Amino acid sequence: MSFGFQVTGRDGGARRGVLTTPHGAVDTPAFMPVGTQGAVKGVTQRDLEALGAEILLSNTYHLYLRPGDGLIARQGGLHRFAGWTRPILTDSGGYQVFSLAARRTIDEQGAHFQSHLDGSAHLLTPEKAADIQAQLGSDVAMVLDECLALPAEAGAARSSMERTLRWAARARARFLAIRAGTAPGVIVTNPGQAQFGIVQGGVYPDLREESAAETVKVGFEGYAIGGLSVGEPADVMYDIVARTAPRLPEDRPRYLMGVGTPSDLVEAVARGIDLFDCVLPTRNARNGWLFTRHGDVKIRNARHRDDTQPLDADCACYACRHFTRAYLYHLQKSNEILGARLNTLHNLHYYQELMSEMRGAIEAGSFQEVSSRILERRRYNSALPEEDSQ
Ligand SMILES: [Zn+2]
């Protein structure tokens, strides 16, 4: 199966679609659990399949540094290495270079940085990011973009957006050379790989519009909106998404990077987004922060210590069907690995159910009604007082 995307239904601004990849199809809108090191923390690949996850995200920066994309290519690519047969999207590594690497400097060539693991020096260029992802063999590769330090004034945001455009053209040229077999030394482990461009421009609508138009001119199989959910107010983010999404081609998938909360997902789907990734459900799970349709639960709160109820009586996940809040509280307080695992299963189940509910609503033409109900219930419950954790 080669890469493709088809919009199968619309309801207002929301889109229902199917992404096809060399490793199978993905029903959109879809949420991608984050498997930073080629593994989603706390759960197995079998768990992820059972949860209905149809696509995972993995981080190029981490896999490049350890165990190395060369090693993974020799193992037959990331799918075979990690024992995951469904689609994978890899990021470009740029965001981690900007957020994790020790001592980094950015120039026109790329990002010079030192590994946070051993201090070794590296240069990540748009071409190098394409090469690494070709060796990993993900189904969707992302271009290297410049991540803007915030808060950014319009001038800085413009320079950064323009550099991202120049890098996008270089990344595409390299990607096409790899596809044509004219990139010697690169081991291509997934010949059907697609490449997505990234729209930048900070919180400036005019820069976003220009970035969208110019990125589309370069020409990619799909488009992402990057640089959001980095501290700006939620309504600013929704506004940028609302202005940017319609400027991307109707027949290509749209991916909102690193977003977000359940409410963010609903608001962004309403504005025409098809793909999401975020560490929130998995990272928060390990800290005992659980998302439910009745509002968020912090399982460390003393109020749950003696509670014989399940986390969410309406949830069909393994954790909710078999265990009490008191048990989850106990596991969390005693730092048992099982606590992190059960919490992660629940949160990912909640996110997958949320996406499934939205897909069904778009098909039924009831997205407006269903999304309002989800948002209202989350707003109401978030306003309830939570006891201090102890
Ligand atoms: Zn559950």
Coordinates of C-alpha atoms and ligand atoms in Angstrom, one line a residue:
M1 CA 0.0 0.0 0.0
S2 CA 1.4 3.4 -0.9
F3 CA 0.8 6.7 0.9
G4 CA -2.5 8.5 0.4
F5 CA -5.3 10.5 2.1
Q6 CA -8.9 10.7 1.4
V7 CA -11.5 12.9 3.1
T8 CA -14.5 10.6 3.5
G9 CA -16.9 13.1 5.3
R10 CA -17.3 16.6 6.6
D11 CA -19.3 18.2 9.3
G12 CA -18.8 21.9 9.6
G13 CA -15.1 22.4 9.7
A14 CA -14.4 18.9 11.0
R15 CA -13.1 16.3 8.6
R16 CA -13.4 12.5 8.7
G17 CA -10.7 10.7 6.6
V18 CA -8.5 7.8 6.0
L19 CA -4.7 8.0 5.7
T20 CA -3.2 5.0 3.9
T21 CA 0.5 4.1 4.4
P22 CA 2.8 1.2 3.6
H23 CA 2.0 -0.2 7.0
G24 CA -1.8 0.1 6.9
A25 CA -4.6 2.6 7.2
V26 CA -5.3 5.2 9.8
D27 CA -8.8 6.5 10.5
T28 CA -8.7 10.3 11.0
P29 CA -9.0 12.4 13.0
A30 CA -6.4 10.3 14.9
F31 CA -4.2 10.7 18.0
M32 CA -0.7 9.3 17.9
P33 CA 0.7 8.1 21.2
V34 CA 4.3 9.2 21.6
G35 CA 7.0 6.5 21.7
T36 CA 10.0 8.6 22.3
Q37 CA 12.6 5.9 22.3
G38 CA 10.7 3.6 20.0
A39 CA 8.6 2.6 22.9
V40 CA 5.5 4.1 24.6
K41 CA 6.5 4.3 28.3
G42 CA 4.8 1.7 30.4
V43 CA 2.8 -0.2 27.8
T44 CA 3.6 -3.0 25.2
Q45 CA 3.0 -2.9 21.5
R46 CA 0.2 -5.5 22.1
D47 CA -1.4 -3.1 24.5
L48 CA -1.3 -0.3 21.9
E49 CA -2.9 -2.5 19.3
A50 CA -5.6 -3.5 21.8
L51 CA -6.2 0.2 22.6
G52 CA -6.8 0.8 18.9
A53 CA -3.8 3.0 18.3
E54 CA -3.3 2.9 14.5
I55 CA -0.2 5.1 14.3
L56 CA 2.6 6.0 16.7
L57 CA 5.0 8.9 16.8
S58 CA 8.7 8.3 17.5
N59 CA 11.5 10.8 18.1
T60 CA 14.3 11.1 15.6
Y61 CA 16.7 12.9 18.0
H62 CA 16.6 10.2 20.6
L63 CA 16.8 7.3 18.1
Y64 CA 19.6 9.0 16.2
L65 CA 21.7 9.4 19.3
R66 CA 20.8 6.0 20.7
P67 CA 20.9 3.3 19.4
G68 CA 21.6 5.1 16.1
D69 CA 19.7 5.2 12.8
G70 CA 22.4 3.1 11.2
L71 CA 21.9 0.3 13.7
I72 CA 18.1 0.5 13.3
A73 CA 18.5 0.4 9.5
R74 CA 20.6 -2.8 9.8
Q75 CA 17.8 -4.2 11.9
G76 CA 15.4 -3.7 9.0
G77 CA 14.0 -0.3 10.1
L78 CA 12.1 0.9 13.1
H79 CA 8.9 -1.2 12.5
R80 CA 10.9 -4.4 12.6
F81 CA 13.3 -3.2 15.4
A82 CA 10.4 -2.2 17.7
G83 CA 8.0 -5.0 16.6
W84 CA 5.3 -2.5 15.6
T85 CA 3.6 -3.4 12.3
R86 CA 1.3 -0.4 12.0
P87 CA 2.2 3.1 10.8
I88 CA 4.8 5.3 12.4
L89 CA 5.4 9.0 12.1
T90 CA 8.8 10.4 13.1
D91 CA 9.6 14.0 13.9
S92 CA 12.7 15.7 12.5
G93 CA 14.6 15.8 15.7
G94 CA 14.5 19.6 15.6
Y95 CA 12.3 20.2 18.6
Q96 CA 14.4 18.0 20.9
V97 CA 17.6 19.7 19.7
F98 CA 16.0 23.0 20.7
S99 CA 14.7 21.7 24.0
L100 CA 17.1 19.0 25.2
A101 CA 20.5 19.3 23.7
A102 CA 23.4 20.8 25.6
R103 CA 25.0 23.8 23.9
R104 CA 23.3 24.4 20.6
T105 CA 23.8 27.0 17.9
I106 CA 21.6 27.4 14.9
D107 CA 22.8 28.8 11.6
E108 CA 21.7 28.6 8.0
Q109 CA 23.3 25.2 7.6
G110 CA 21.4 23.6 10.4
A111 CA 21.6 23.0 14.2
H112 CA 25.0 22.3 15.8
F113 CA 24.5 20.7 19.2
Q114 CA 26.0 18.4 21.8
S115 CA 24.3 15.2 22.8
H116 CA 22.6 15.4 26.2
L117 CA 23.8 11.8 26.7
D118 CA 27.6 12.0 26.2
G119 CA 28.4 15.6 25.1
S120 CA 29.4 14.4 21.6
A121 CA 29.1 17.1 18.8
H122 CA 26.6 16.8 16.0
L123 CA 25.2 18.8 13.1
L124 CA 21.5 18.3 12.2
T125 CA 20.7 19.7 8.8
P126 CA 17.5 19.5 6.8
E127 CA 19.2 16.9 4.6
K128 CA 20.6 14.9 7.6
A129 CA 17.1 14.8 9.2
A130 CA 15.7 13.4 6.0
D131 CA 18.5 10.8 5.8
I132 CA 18.0 9.7 9.4
Q133 CA 14.3 9.3 8.9
A134 CA 14.8 7.3 5.6
Q135 CA 17.0 4.9 7.6
L136 CA 14.4 4.6 10.4
G137 CA 11.8 3.9 7.7
S138 CA 8.9 5.7 9.3
D139 CA 5.7 6.0 7.1
V140 CA 5.7 9.8 7.6
A141 CA 8.9 11.9 7.9
M142 CA 8.8 15.5 9.1
V143 CA 11.0 18.3 7.7
L144 CA 13.5 20.0 10.0
D145 CA 12.0 23.3 11.1
E146 CA 13.4 26.1 13.3
C147 CA 11.7 26.2 16.7
L148 CA 11.2 29.7 17.7
A149 CA 12.2 30.7 21.2
L150 CA 9.3 32.4 23.0
P151 CA 8.2 35.1 23.4
A152 CA 9.2 36.1 19.9
E153 CA 8.7 39.5 18.3
A154 CA 7.3 39.7 14.8
G155 CA 10.8 40.3 13.3
A156 CA 12.3 37.2 14.9
A157 CA 9.2 35.2 14.1
R158 CA 9.6 36.3 10.4
S159 CA 13.3 35.4 10.2
S160 CA 12.6 32.0 11.7
M161 CA 9.7 31.3 9.5
E162 CA 11.7 32.3 6.4
R163 CA 14.6 30.0 7.4
T164 CA 12.1 27.2 8.0
L165 CA 10.9 27.7 4.4
R166 CA 14.5 27.5 3.0
W167 CA 15.0 24.4 5.1
A168 CA 11.8 22.9 3.8
A169 CA 12.9 23.3 0.2
R170 CA 16.3 21.6 1.0
A171 CA 14.5 18.8 3.0
R172 CA 12.2 18.1 0.0
A173 CA 15.1 18.1 -2.5
R174 CA 16.9 15.6 -0.3
F175 CA 13.8 13.5 0.2
L176 CA 13.2 13.3 -3.5
A177 CA 16.8 12.3 -4.1
I178 CA 16.5 9.5 -1.5
R179 CA 13.3 8.4 -3.2
A180 CA 15.0 8.4 -6.6
G181 CA 17.9 6.3 -5.2
T182 CA 20.4 9.1 -5.8
A183 CA 21.4 9.5 -2.1
P184 CA 24.3 7.1 -1.8
G185 CA 25.0 5.8 1.7
V186 CA 21.4 6.1 2.9
I187 CA 19.7 2.8 3.6
V188 CA 16.1 3.2 2.7
T189 CA 14.0 0.9 4.9
N190 CA 10.6 2.1 3.8
P191 CA 10.4 3.1 0.1
G192 CA 6.8 4.3 0.5
Q193 CA 7.7 6.9 3.1
A194 CA 5.9 10.3 2.8
Q195 CA 7.2 13.7 3.9
F196 CA 5.2 16.5 5.6
G197 CA 6.1 20.2 5.6
I198 CA 5.6 22.4 8.7
V199 CA 3.9 25.8 8.9
Q200 CA 5.6 28.2 11.3
G201 CA 5.1 31.9 12.1
G202 CA 4.5 32.1 15.8
V203 CA 1.3 33.8 16.9
Y204 CA 1.3 36.1 13.9
P205 CA -1.6 35.3 11.5
D206 CA 0.0 37.1 8.5
L207 CA 3.2 35.1 9.0
R208 CA 1.2 31.9 9.3
E209 CA -0.6 32.6 6.1
E210 CA 2.6 33.3 4.2
S211 CA 4.2 30.2 5.7
A212 CA 1.3 28.0 4.7
A213 CA 1.2 29.4 1.1
E214 CA 5.0 29.0 0.6
T215 CA 5.2 25.6 2.3
V216 CA 2.4 24.3 0.0
K217 CA 4.4 25.6 -3.0
V218 CA 7.3 23.4 -2.0
G219 CA 4.8 20.5 -2.2
F220 CA 4.5 17.7 0.4
E221 CA 2.3 14.7 1.0
G222 CA 0.9 16.4 4.1
Y223 CA 1.2 19.5 6.2
A224 CA 1.8 20.2 9.9
I225 CA 1.2 23.2 12.0
G226 CA 4.1 23.6 14.3
G227 CA 5.2 25.9 17.1
L228 CA 1.8 26.0 18.9
S229 CA 0.9 24.9 22.5
V230 CA 4.2 26.4 23.6
G231 CA 2.7 28.7 26.2
E232 CA 0.4 30.9 24.3
P233 CA -3.3 31.2 25.5
A234 CA -5.5 28.4 24.2
D235 CA -7.8 30.8 22.3
V236 CA -4.8 32.3 20.4
M237 CA -3.8 28.7 19.4
Y238 CA -7.4 28.0 18.2
D239 CA -7.4 31.2 16.2
I240 CA -4.1 30.4 14.5
V241 CA -5.3 26.9 13.7
A242 CA -8.6 28.3 12.3
R243 CA -6.7 30.7 10.1
T244 CA -4.0 28.3 8.9
A245 CA -5.9 25.0 8.3
P246 CA -8.1 26.4 5.4
R247 CA -4.9 27.5 3.6
L248 CA -3.7 24.0 3.4
P249 CA -4.8 21.7 0.5
E250 CA -8.2 20.0 1.1
D251 CA -6.9 16.7 -0.1
R252 CA -3.8 16.5 2.2
P253 CA -3.7 15.5 5.8
R254 CA -3.2 18.3 8.4
Y255 CA -1.3 17.5 11.6
L256 CA -1.2 19.8 14.6
M257 CA 2.1 19.0 16.3
G258 CA 2.4 18.5 20.1
V259 CA -1.2 19.2 20.9
G260 CA -2.8 18.7 23.4
T261 CA -5.4 18.5 26.1
P262 CA -8.7 16.7 25.3
S263 CA -10.4 20.1 24.9
D264 CA -7.6 21.2 22.5
L265 CA -8.2 18.1 20.3
V266 CA -11.9 18.8 20.1
E267 CA -11.4 22.5 19.2
A268 CA -8.7 21.6 16.6
V269 CA -10.8 18.9 15.0
A270 CA -13.6 21.4 14.7
R271 CA -11.1 23.6 12.8
G272 CA -10.1 20.9 10.3
I273 CA -7.2 19.1 11.9
D274 CA -6.7 15.3 11.1
L275 CA -3.7 14.2 13.2
F276 CA -2.3 14.9 16.7
D277 CA 0.4 13.8 19.0
C278 CA 1.1 14.7 22.6
V279 CA 3.0 13.4 25.6
L280 CA 0.2 14.6 27.9
P281 CA -1.8 11.3 28.3
T282 CA 1.3 9.2 28.9
R283 CA 3.4 11.7 30.9
N284 CA 0.5 12.7 33.1
A285 CA -0.5 9.1 33.6
R286 CA 2.9 8.4 35.2
N287 CA 2.3 11.4 37.5
G288 CA -1.1 10.1 38.5
W289 CA -3.1 12.6 36.4
L290 CA -6.0 10.8 34.8
F291 CA -8.3 12.1 32.1
T292 CA -11.9 10.9 32.2
R293 CA -15.1 12.0 30.4
H294 CA -16.3 13.3 33.8
G295 CA -13.2 15.5 34.3
D296 CA -9.6 15.0 35.4
V297 CA -8.7 12.9 38.4
K298 CA -5.5 13.3 40.4
I299 CA -5.2 9.9 41.9
R300 CA -2.7 11.0 44.5
N301 CA -5.4 12.9 46.3
A302 CA -6.2 11.6 49.8
R303 CA -9.9 11.6 48.8
H304 CA -9.2 8.4 46.7
R305 CA -7.5 6.5 49.5
D306 CA -10.5 4.5 50.6
D307 CA -12.6 4.8 47.5
T308 CA -14.1 1.5 46.3
Q309 CA -15.3 3.0 43.0
P310 CA -13.4 2.5 39.7
L311 CA -11.6 5.5 38.3
D312 CA -14.4 5.9 35.7
A313 CA -17.4 3.5 35.9
D314 CA -18.2 4.3 32.2
C315 CA -14.7 3.4 31.0
A316 CA -14.1 0.0 29.4
C317 CA -10.3 0.0 29.9
Y318 CA -8.5 -2.7 31.8
A319 CA -7.7 -0.4 34.7
C320 CA -11.3 0.7 35.2
R321 CA -12.8 -2.7 34.8
H322 CA -10.6 -4.4 37.3
F323 CA -9.4 -2.0 40.0
T324 CA -10.6 0.6 42.5
R325 CA -9.5 4.1 43.0
A326 CA -8.1 3.0 46.3
Y327 CA -5.8 0.5 44.6
L328 CA -4.7 3.0 42.0
Y329 CA -4.0 5.5 44.8
H330 CA -2.0 2.9 46.7
L331 CA 0.1 2.0 43.6
Q332 CA 0.8 5.7 42.9
K333 CA 1.8 6.4 46.5
S334 CA 4.1 3.4 46.6
N335 CA 5.6 4.2 43.2
E336 CA 4.7 0.7 41.8
I337 CA 5.5 0.3 38.1
L338 CA 2.0 -1.2 37.7
G339 CA 0.5 2.1 38.7
A340 CA 2.2 3.9 35.8
R341 CA 1.2 1.1 33.5
L342 CA -2.5 1.0 34.5
N343 CA -2.8 4.8 34.4
T344 CA -1.2 4.9 31.0
L345 CA -3.6 2.2 29.7
H346 CA -6.5 4.3 31.0
N347 CA -5.3 7.7 29.6
L348 CA -4.5 6.3 26.2
H349 CA -7.9 4.5 26.1
Y350 CA -9.6 7.8 27.0
Y351 CA -7.7 9.6 24.1
Q352 CA -8.5 6.8 21.6
E353 CA -12.2 6.8 22.7
L354 CA -12.3 10.6 22.4
M355 CA -11.1 10.4 18.8
S356 CA -13.4 7.6 18.0
E357 CA -16.4 9.5 19.4
M358 CA -15.4 12.5 17.3
R359 CA -15.1 10.4 14.1
G360 CA -18.5 8.8 14.7
A361 CA -20.0 12.3 15.3
I362 CA -18.6 13.7 12.1
E363 CA -20.0 10.6 10.2
A364 CA -23.4 11.1 11.9
G365 CA -23.4 14.9 11.2
S366 CA -23.6 15.5 15.0
F367 CA -20.2 16.9 15.6
Q368 CA -21.4 20.3 16.8
E369 CA -23.6 18.7 19.4
V370 CA -21.2 16.0 20.5
S371 CA -18.2 18.4 20.7
S372 CA -20.2 21.0 22.8
R373 CA -21.2 18.2 25.2
I374 CA -17.6 17.0 25.6
L375 CA -16.3 20.6 26.1
E376 CA -19.0 21.6 28.5
R377 CA -18.5 18.5 30.7
R378 CA -14.8 19.2 30.8
R379 CA -15.3 22.8 31.7
Y380 CA -17.8 22.0 34.4
N381 CA -15.6 19.4 36.0
S382 CA -12.4 21.4 35.8
A383 CA -14.1 24.1 37.8
L384 CA -14.7 21.7 40.7
P385 CA -12.3 22.0 43.6
E386 CA -9.7 19.3 44.0
E387 CA -8.3 18.5 47.4
D388 CA -4.6 19.2 47.8
S389 CA -2.5 16.1 47.1
Q390 CA -0.6 14.7 50.0
Ligands
ZN1 ZN -10.3 3.5 32.2

